[in-house]
Short mmCIF file of C-alpha atoms in Angstrom, two decimals:
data_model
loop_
_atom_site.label_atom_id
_atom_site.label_comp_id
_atom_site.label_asym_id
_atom_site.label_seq_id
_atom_site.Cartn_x
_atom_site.Cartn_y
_atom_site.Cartn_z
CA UNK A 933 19.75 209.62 1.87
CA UNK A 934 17.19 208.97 -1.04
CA UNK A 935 16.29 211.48 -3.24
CA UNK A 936 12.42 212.87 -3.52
CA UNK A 937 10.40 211.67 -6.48
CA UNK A 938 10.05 214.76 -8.18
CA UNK A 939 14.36 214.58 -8.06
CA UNK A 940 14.01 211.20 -9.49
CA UNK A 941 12.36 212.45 -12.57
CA UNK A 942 14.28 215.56 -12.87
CA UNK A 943 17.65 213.08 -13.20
CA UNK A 944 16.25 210.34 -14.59
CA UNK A 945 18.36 210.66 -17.54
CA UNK A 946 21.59 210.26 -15.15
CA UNK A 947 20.17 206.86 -12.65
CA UNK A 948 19.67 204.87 -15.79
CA UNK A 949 23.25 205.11 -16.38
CA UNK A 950 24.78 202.41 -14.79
CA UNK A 951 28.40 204.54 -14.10
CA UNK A 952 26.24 206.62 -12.05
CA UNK A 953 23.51 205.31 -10.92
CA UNK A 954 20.83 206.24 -8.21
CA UNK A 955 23.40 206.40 -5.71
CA UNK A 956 25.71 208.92 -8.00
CA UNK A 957 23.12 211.50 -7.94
CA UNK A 958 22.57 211.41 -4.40
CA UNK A 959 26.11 211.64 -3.85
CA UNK A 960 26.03 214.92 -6.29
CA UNK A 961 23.13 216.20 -4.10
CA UNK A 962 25.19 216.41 -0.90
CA UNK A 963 28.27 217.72 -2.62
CA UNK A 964 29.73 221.49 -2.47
CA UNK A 965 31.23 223.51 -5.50
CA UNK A 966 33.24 226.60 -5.72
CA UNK A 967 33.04 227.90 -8.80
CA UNK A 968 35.81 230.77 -9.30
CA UNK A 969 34.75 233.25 -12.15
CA UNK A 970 31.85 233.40 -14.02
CA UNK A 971 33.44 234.07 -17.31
CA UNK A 972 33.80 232.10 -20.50
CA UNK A 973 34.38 229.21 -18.53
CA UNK A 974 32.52 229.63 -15.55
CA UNK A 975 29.44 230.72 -17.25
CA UNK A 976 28.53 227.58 -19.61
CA UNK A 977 29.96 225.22 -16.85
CA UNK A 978 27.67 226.66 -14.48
CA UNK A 979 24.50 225.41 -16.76
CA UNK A 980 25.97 221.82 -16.31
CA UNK A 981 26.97 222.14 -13.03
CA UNK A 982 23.68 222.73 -11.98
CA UNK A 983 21.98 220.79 -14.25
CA UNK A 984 24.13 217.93 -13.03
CA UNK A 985 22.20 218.42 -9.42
CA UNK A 986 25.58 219.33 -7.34
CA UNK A 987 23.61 220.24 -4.02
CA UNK A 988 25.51 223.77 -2.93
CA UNK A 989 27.42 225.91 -5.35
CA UNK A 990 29.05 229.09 -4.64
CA UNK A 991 29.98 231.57 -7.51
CA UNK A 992 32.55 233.91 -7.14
CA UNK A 993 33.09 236.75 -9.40
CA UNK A 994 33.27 240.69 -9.07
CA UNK A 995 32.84 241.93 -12.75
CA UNK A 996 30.13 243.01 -14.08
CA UNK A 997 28.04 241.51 -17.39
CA UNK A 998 29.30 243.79 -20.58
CA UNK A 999 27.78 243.21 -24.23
CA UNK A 1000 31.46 241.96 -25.41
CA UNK A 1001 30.97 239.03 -22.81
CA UNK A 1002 27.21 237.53 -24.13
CA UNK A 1003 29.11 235.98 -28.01
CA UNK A 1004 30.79 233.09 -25.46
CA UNK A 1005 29.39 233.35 -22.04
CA UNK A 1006 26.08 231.98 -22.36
CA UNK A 1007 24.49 232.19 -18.80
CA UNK A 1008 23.96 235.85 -19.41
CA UNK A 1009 21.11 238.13 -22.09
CA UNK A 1010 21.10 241.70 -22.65
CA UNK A 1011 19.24 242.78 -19.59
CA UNK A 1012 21.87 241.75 -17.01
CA UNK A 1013 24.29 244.33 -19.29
CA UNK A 1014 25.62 246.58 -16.34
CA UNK A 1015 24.51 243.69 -13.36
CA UNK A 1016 27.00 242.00 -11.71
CA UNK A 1017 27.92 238.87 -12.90
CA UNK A 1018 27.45 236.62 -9.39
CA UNK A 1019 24.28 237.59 -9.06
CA UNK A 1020 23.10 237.30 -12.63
CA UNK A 1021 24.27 233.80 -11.86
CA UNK A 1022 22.72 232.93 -8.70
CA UNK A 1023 19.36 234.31 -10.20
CA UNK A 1024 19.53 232.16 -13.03
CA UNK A 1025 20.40 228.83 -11.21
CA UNK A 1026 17.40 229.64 -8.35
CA UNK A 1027 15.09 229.85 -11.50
CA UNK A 1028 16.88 226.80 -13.13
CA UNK A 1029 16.69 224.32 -9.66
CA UNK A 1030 15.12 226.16 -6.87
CA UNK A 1031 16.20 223.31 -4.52
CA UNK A 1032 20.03 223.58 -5.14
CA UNK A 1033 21.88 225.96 -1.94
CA UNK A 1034 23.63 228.93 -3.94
CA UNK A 1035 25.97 231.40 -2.73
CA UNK A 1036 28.03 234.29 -3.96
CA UNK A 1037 30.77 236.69 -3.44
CA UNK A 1038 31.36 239.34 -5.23
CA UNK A 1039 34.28 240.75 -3.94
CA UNK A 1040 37.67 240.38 -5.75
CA UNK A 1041 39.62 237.34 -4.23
CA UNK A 1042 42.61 238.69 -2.07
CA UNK A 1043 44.63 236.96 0.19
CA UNK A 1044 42.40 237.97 3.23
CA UNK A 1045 38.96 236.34 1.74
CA UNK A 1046 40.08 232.84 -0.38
CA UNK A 1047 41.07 230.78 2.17
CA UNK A 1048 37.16 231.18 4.05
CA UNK A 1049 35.69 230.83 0.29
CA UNK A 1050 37.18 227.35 -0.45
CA UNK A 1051 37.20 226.06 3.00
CA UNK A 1052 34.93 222.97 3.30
CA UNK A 1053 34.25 222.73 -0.23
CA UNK A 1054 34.43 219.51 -2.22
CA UNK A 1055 35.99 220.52 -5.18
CA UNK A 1056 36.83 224.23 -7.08
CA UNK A 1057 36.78 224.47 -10.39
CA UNK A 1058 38.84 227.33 -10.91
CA UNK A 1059 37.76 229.64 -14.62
CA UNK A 1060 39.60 232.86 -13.99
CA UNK A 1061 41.96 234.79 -16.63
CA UNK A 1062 44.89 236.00 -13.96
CA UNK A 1063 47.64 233.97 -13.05
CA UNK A 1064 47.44 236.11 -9.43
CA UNK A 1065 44.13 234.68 -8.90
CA UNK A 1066 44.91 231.31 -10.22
CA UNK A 1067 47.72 230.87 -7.48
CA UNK A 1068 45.82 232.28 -4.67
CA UNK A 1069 43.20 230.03 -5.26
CA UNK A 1070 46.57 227.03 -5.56
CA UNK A 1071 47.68 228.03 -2.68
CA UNK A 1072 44.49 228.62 -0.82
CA UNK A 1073 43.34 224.88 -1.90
CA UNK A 1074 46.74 223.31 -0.60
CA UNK A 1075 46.20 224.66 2.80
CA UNK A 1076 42.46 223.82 3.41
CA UNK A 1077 43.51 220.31 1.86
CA UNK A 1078 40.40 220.76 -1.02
CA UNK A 1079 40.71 219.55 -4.70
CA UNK A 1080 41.25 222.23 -7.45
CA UNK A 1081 39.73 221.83 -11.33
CA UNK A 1082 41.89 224.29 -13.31
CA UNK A 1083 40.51 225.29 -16.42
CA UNK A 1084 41.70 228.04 -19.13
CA UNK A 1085 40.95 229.15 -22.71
CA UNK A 1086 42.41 230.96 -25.13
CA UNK A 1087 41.54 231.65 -28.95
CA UNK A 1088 41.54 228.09 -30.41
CA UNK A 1089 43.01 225.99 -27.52
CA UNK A 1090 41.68 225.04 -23.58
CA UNK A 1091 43.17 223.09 -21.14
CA UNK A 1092 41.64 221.30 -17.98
CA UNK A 1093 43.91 220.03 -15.12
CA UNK A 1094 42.98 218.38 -11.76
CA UNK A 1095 45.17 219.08 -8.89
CA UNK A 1096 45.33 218.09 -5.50
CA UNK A 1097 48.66 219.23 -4.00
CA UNK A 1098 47.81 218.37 -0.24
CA UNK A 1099 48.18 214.90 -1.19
CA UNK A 1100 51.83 213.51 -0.41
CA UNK A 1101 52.58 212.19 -4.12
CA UNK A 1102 50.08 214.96 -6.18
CA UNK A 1103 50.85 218.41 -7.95
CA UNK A 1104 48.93 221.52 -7.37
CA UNK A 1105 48.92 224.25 -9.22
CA UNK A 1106 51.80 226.03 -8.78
CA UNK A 1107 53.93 222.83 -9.58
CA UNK A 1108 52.83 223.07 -13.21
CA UNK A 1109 53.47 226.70 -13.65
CA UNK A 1110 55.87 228.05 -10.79
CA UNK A 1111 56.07 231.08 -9.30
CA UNK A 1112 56.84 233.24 -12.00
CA UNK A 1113 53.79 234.26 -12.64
CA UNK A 1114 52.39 236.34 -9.43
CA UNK A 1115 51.55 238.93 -10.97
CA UNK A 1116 47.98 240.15 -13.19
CA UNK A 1117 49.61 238.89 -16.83
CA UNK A 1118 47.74 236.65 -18.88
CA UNK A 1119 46.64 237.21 -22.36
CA UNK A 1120 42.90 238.73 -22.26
CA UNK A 1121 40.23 237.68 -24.90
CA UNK A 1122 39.96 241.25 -26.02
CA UNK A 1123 43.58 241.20 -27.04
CA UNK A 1124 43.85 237.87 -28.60
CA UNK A 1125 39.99 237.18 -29.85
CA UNK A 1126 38.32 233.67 -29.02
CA UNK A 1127 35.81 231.39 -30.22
CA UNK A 1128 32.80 230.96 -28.38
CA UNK A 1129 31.99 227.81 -28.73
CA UNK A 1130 35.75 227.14 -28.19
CA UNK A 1131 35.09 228.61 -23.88
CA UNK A 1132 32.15 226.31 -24.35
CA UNK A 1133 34.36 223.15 -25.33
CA UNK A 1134 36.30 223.58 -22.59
CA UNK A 1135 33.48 224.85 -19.75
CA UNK A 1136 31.90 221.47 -20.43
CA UNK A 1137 34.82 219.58 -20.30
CA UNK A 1138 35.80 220.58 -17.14
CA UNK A 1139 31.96 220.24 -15.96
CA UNK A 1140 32.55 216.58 -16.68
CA UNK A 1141 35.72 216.16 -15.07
CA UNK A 1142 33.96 217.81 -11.92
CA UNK A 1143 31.25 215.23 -11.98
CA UNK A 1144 34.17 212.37 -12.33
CA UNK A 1145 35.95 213.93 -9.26
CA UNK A 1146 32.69 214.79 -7.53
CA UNK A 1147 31.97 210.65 -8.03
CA UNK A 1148 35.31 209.20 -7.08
CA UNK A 1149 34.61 206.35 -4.82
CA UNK A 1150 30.97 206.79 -4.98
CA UNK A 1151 30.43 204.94 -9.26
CA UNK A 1152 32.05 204.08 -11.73
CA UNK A 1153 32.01 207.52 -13.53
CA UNK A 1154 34.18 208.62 -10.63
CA UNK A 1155 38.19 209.14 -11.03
CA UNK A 1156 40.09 211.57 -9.76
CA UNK A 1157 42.88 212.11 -12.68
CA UNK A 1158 44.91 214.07 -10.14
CA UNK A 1159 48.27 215.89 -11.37
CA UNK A 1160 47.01 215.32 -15.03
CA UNK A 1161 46.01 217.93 -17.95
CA UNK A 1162 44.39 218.30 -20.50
CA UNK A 1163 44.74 220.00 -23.99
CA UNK A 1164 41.90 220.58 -26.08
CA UNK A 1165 43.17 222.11 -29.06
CA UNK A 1166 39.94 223.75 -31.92
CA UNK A 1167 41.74 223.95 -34.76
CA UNK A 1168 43.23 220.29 -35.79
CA UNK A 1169 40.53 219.26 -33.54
CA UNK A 1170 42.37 217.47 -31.07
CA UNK A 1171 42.94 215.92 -27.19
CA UNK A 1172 46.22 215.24 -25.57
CA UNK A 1173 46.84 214.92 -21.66
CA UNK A 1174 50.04 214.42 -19.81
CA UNK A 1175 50.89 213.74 -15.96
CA UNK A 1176 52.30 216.67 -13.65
CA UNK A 1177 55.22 215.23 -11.19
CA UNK A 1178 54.85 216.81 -7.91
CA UNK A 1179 57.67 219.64 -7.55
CA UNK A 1180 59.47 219.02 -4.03
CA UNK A 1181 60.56 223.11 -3.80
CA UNK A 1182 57.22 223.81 -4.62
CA UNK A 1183 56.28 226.95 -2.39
CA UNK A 1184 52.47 225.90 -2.62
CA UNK A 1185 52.79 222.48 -1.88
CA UNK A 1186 56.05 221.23 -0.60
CA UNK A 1187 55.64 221.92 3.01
CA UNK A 1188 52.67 219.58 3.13
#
């Protein structure tokens, strides 16, 4: 596959870098995202995302856009106040790159609807603020044997893991945080405040460790970091990762 020349020019920017490379952004072109909430994460990812040329995305969210939400996720403006948030986001990406495939759902995930909504995807990049959601999605991932991006924020620190738990030797989600938490109990931004340009840190972040995964095997921008997180932490400023071991009772990953 090549891509057309009005492509070339568009990513330009990326072919002259030799890590990815003409053959990179073709590679991105014929790749599939599922982007899960279109939040504080999911929102300023979603400008990279797509910027970055991935060929389908599909955006999952059932909230609507409020005025609280536009001081940190930037996708949205006053008029799509009251619009749900999927399709404020599908318009915006059609007028951003016409040529990139875009779908949405915006029905709450449940256990009856993830597993079709990350089946044959590449990667998801998981933004949500529920721990429910967050495991369903796990879980969901584990069984159709697809990649999962975790990515969370809260006031003044983020944190970006990359999970595959259908591999043999590799965490998902669930090893890292257990099953403790099946219920609808995070912290909420309204509760505990946050800095926009803190979600924004963190969106980006974990748009750049999709492109990495998205590359693996294909340049030499590509690694999969599987089973590791990071911490992005606003106030010192500072980075830390550490490894996830794969948990053998794990109830999400374990029987694979």
């Amino acid at each position: 596959m090549s891509l057309p020349e009005n492509r070339l020019e568009r990513f330009a920017r990326h072919i002259v870098l030799p890590e990815i490379g003409g053959a990179g952004q073709v590679a991105l072109a014929q790749k599939h995202l599922v982007l899960v909430g279109l939040g504080g994460i999911g929102s300023p990812a979603l400008q990279y995302l797509a910027a970055a040329g991935i060929g389908k995305l599909t955006l999952v969210d059932d909230d609507k856009v409020d005025a609280s939400n536009l001081q940190r996720q930037t996708l949205y403006n006053e008029r799509d106040i009251g619009f749900g948030k999927a399709t404020c986001a599908k318009r915006w990406v059609k007028l951003f790159d016409p040529a990139l495939d875009v779908e949405i759902s915006d029905r709450r995930i449940d256990a009856e609807n993830v597993d079709a909504l990350v089946a044959g995807a590449d990667l998801v990049l998981d933004g949500t603020d529920n721990f429910a959601t967050r495991l369903a999605v796990s879980d969901a991932c584990v069984r159709a044997g697809v990649p999962l991006l975790s990515a969370a924020v809260g006031r003044f620190q983020g944190q970006v893991g990359a999970f595959a738990g259908h591999l043999d030797e590799e965490a998902c989600y669930r090893c890292f945080v257990g099953d403790a938490f099946d219920v609808e109990d995070c912290d909420t931004c309204a509760e505990d405040g946050m800095l926009g340009a803190m979600a924004g840190w963190v969106a980006t972040f974990a748009a750049m460790q999709a492109v990495r995964i998205l590359l693996d095997g294909t340049s030499a921008f590509g690694r999969s970091d599987w089973s590791k997180v990071y911490l992005l932490d606003g106030l010192s400023p500072a980075t830390r990762a550490f490894s996830i071991a794969k948990d053998p009772a794990c109830s999400g990953c374990a029987s694979r």
